[in-house]
Coordinates of C-alpha atoms in Angstrom, one line a residue:
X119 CA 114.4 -37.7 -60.3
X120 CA 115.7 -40.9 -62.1
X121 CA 113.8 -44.0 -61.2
X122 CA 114.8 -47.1 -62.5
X123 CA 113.2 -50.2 -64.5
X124 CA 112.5 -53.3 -62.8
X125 CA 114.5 -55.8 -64.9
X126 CA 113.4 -58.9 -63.3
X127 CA 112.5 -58.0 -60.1
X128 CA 108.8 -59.9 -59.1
X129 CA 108.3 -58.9 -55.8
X130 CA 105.9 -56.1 -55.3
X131 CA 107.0 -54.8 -51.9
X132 CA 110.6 -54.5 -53.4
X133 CA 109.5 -52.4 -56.0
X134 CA 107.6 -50.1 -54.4
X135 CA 109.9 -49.6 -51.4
X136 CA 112.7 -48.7 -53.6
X137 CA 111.3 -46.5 -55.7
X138 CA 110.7 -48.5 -59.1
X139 CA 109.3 -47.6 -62.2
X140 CA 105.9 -49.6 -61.7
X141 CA 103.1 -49.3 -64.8
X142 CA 99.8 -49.4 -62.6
X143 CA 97.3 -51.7 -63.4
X144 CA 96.1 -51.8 -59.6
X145 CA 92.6 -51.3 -61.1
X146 CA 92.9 -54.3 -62.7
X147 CA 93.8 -56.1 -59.8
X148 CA 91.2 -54.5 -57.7
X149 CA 88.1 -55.8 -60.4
X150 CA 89.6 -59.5 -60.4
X151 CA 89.3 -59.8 -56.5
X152 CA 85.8 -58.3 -56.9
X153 CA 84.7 -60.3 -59.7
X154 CA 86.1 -63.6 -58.7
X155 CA 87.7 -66.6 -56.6
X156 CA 89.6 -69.0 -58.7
X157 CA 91.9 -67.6 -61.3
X158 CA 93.9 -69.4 -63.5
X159 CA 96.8 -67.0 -65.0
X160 CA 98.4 -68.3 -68.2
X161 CA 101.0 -65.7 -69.8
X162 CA 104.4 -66.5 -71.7
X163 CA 107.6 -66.4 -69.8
X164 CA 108.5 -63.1 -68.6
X165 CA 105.3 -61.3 -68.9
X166 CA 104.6 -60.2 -64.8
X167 CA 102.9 -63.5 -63.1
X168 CA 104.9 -63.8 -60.4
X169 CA 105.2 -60.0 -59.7
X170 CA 101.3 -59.9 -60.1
X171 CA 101.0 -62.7 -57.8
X172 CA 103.3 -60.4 -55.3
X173 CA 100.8 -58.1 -55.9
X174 CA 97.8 -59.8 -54.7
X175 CA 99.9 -61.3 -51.6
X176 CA 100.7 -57.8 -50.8
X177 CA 96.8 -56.3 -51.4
X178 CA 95.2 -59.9 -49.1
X179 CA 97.7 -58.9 -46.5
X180 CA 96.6 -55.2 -46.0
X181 CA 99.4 -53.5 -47.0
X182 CA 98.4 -50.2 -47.8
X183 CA 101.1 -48.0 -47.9
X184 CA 102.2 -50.0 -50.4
X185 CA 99.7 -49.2 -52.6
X186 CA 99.8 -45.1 -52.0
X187 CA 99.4 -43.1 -55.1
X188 CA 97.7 -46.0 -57.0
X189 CA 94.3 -46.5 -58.5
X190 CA 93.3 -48.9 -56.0
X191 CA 93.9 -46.6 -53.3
X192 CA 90.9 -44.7 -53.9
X193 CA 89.0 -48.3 -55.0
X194 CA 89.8 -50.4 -51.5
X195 CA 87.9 -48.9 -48.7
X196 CA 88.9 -51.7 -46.2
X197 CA 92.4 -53.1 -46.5
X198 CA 91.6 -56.0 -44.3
X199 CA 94.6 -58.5 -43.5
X200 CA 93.9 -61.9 -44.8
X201 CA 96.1 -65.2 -44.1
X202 CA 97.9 -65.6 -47.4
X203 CA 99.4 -68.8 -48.3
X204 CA 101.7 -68.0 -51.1
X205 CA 103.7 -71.1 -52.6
X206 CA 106.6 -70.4 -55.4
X207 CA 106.7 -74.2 -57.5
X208 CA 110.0 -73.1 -59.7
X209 CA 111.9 -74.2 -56.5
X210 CA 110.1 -77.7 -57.2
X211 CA 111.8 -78.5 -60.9
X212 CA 114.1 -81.5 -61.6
X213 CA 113.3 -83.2 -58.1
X214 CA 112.0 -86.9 -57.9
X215 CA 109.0 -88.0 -56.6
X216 CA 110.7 -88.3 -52.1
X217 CA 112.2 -85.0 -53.0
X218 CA 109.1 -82.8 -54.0
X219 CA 107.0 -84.4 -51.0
X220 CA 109.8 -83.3 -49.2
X221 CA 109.9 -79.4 -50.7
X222 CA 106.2 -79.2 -49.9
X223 CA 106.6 -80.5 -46.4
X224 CA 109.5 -78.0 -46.5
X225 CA 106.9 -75.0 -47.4
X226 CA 104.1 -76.2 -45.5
X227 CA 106.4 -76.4 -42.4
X228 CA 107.1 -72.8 -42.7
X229 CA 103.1 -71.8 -42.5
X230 CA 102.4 -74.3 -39.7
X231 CA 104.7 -72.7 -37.6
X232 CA 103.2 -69.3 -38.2
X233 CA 100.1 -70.5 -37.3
X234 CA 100.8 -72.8 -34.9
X235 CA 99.9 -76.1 -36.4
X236 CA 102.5 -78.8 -34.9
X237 CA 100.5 -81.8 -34.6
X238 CA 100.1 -83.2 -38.3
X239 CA 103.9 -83.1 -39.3
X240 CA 104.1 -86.4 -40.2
X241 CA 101.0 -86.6 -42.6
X242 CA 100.7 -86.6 -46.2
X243 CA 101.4 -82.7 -47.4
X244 CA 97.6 -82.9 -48.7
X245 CA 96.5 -83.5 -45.2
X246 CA 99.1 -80.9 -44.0
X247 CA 97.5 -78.4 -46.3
X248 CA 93.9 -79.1 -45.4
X249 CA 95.3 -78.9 -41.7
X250 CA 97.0 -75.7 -42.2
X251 CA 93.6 -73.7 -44.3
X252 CA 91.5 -74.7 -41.6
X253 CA 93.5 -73.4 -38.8
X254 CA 95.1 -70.7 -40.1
X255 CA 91.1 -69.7 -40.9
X256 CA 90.1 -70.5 -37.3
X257 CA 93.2 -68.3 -35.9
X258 CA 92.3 -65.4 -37.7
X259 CA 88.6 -65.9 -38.5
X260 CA 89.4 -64.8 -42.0
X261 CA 89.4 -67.1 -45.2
X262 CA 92.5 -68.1 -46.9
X263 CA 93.8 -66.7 -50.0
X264 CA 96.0 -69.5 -52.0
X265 CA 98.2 -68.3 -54.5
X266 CA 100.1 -70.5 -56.4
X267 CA 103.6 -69.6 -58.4
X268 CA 104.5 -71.5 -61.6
X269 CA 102.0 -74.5 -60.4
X270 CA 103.1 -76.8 -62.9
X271 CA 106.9 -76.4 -62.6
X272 CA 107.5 -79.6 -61.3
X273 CA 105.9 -81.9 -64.1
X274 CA 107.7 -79.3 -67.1
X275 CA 110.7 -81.6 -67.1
X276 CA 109.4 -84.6 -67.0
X277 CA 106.6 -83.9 -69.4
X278 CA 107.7 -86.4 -72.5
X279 CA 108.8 -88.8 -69.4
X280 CA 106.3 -91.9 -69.5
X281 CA 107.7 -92.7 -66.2
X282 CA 108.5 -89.9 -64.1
X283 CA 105.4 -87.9 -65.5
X284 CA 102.0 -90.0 -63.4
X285 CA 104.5 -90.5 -60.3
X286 CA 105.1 -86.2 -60.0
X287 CA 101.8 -85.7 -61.6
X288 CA 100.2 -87.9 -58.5
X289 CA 102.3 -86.1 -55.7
X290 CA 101.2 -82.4 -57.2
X291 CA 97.4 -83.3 -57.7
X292 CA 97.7 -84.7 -53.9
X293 CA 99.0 -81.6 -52.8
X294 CA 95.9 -79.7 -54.7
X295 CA 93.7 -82.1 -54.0
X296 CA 92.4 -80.3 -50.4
X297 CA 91.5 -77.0 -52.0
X298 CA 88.2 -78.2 -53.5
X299 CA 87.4 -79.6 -49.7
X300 CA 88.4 -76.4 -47.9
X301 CA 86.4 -74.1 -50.1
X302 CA 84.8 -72.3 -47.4
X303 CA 87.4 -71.5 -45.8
X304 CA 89.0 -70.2 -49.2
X305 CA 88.6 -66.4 -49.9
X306 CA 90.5 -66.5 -53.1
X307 CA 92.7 -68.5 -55.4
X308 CA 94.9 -67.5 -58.1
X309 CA 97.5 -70.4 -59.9
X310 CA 100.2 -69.1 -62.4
X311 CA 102.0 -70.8 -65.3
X312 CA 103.4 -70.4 -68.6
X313 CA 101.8 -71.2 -71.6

């Protein structure tokens, strides 16, 4: 049987469901859950974050057929379905200040209505995301898992920019700020960037 490489495809689910070539390091996966909350993942360009990321978003929301014929099959005894919030910040580069409020909004939007959260669409996106953790916790009485894609995208471009840099720099850490706050409703979080 051929099988094919996954030449930059990063979504889990994807591979697996069509039959990729996938190096297993499921174990791996299975001891940083255990071991931990917060993870910070800093790897070059190119070297699996956002398909790990994948990963984890597909392991937090049960899916265990996914996983069949992998080390952590016969690791994970439960496979319980968490809420995932899973938000990709490489969508977020070369925007100004009103248009990355507006991309969060945009991605927050798109978990509120999953969960049914309506009433706070005009607030600030920190207060959205507070808003959002505590009810999608409530809904499902389940903690949140957070994972966040290429975090710092937004401020990479403007980095050398005395400007541009504290305005983005201010409307990302006002996004982050709630996660510290809604800690106990937080299972696990997991933030990846490029070194």
């Amino acid at each position: 049987m051929n099988r094919l490489y996954p030449v930059g495809i990063q979504n889990f689910e994807d591979l697996r469901s069509r039959g990729y070539i996938y190096v297993d390091k499921t174990s791996l996966l299975y001891t940083l859950v255990q071991t931990g909350k917060y993870y910070f993942l800093s790897r070059p360009r190119r070297f699996g974050k956002s398909l790990l990321l994948s990963t984890f978003e597909a392991y937090f929301e049960g899916k265990k057929e996914l996983f069949e014929g992998l080390a952590i099959e016969k690791l994970e005894t439960e496979w319980t379905e968490y809420p995932v919030l899973h938000f990709d910040m490489s969508l977020a580069k070369h925007l100004d200040k009103e248009k990355l409020n507006e991309y969060l909004a945009w991605r927050l939007r798109e978990y509120n209505e999953k969960y049914g959260l309506t009433k706070n669409n005009d607030a600030g996106v920190n207060v959205q995301l507070a808003d959002l953790i505590k009810r999608a916790c409530e809904q499902t009485g389940r903690q949140v898992v957070v994972l966040i894609d290429e975090y710092d995208a937004p401020l990479l471009d403007v980095v050398h920019e005395d400007e541009n840099l504290p305005v983005l720099r201010n409307v990302m850490h006002n996004f982050y700020s709630p996660l510290k706050a809604c800690d106990p409703c937080l299972l696990y979080q997991s933030y990846a960037a490029d070194v």
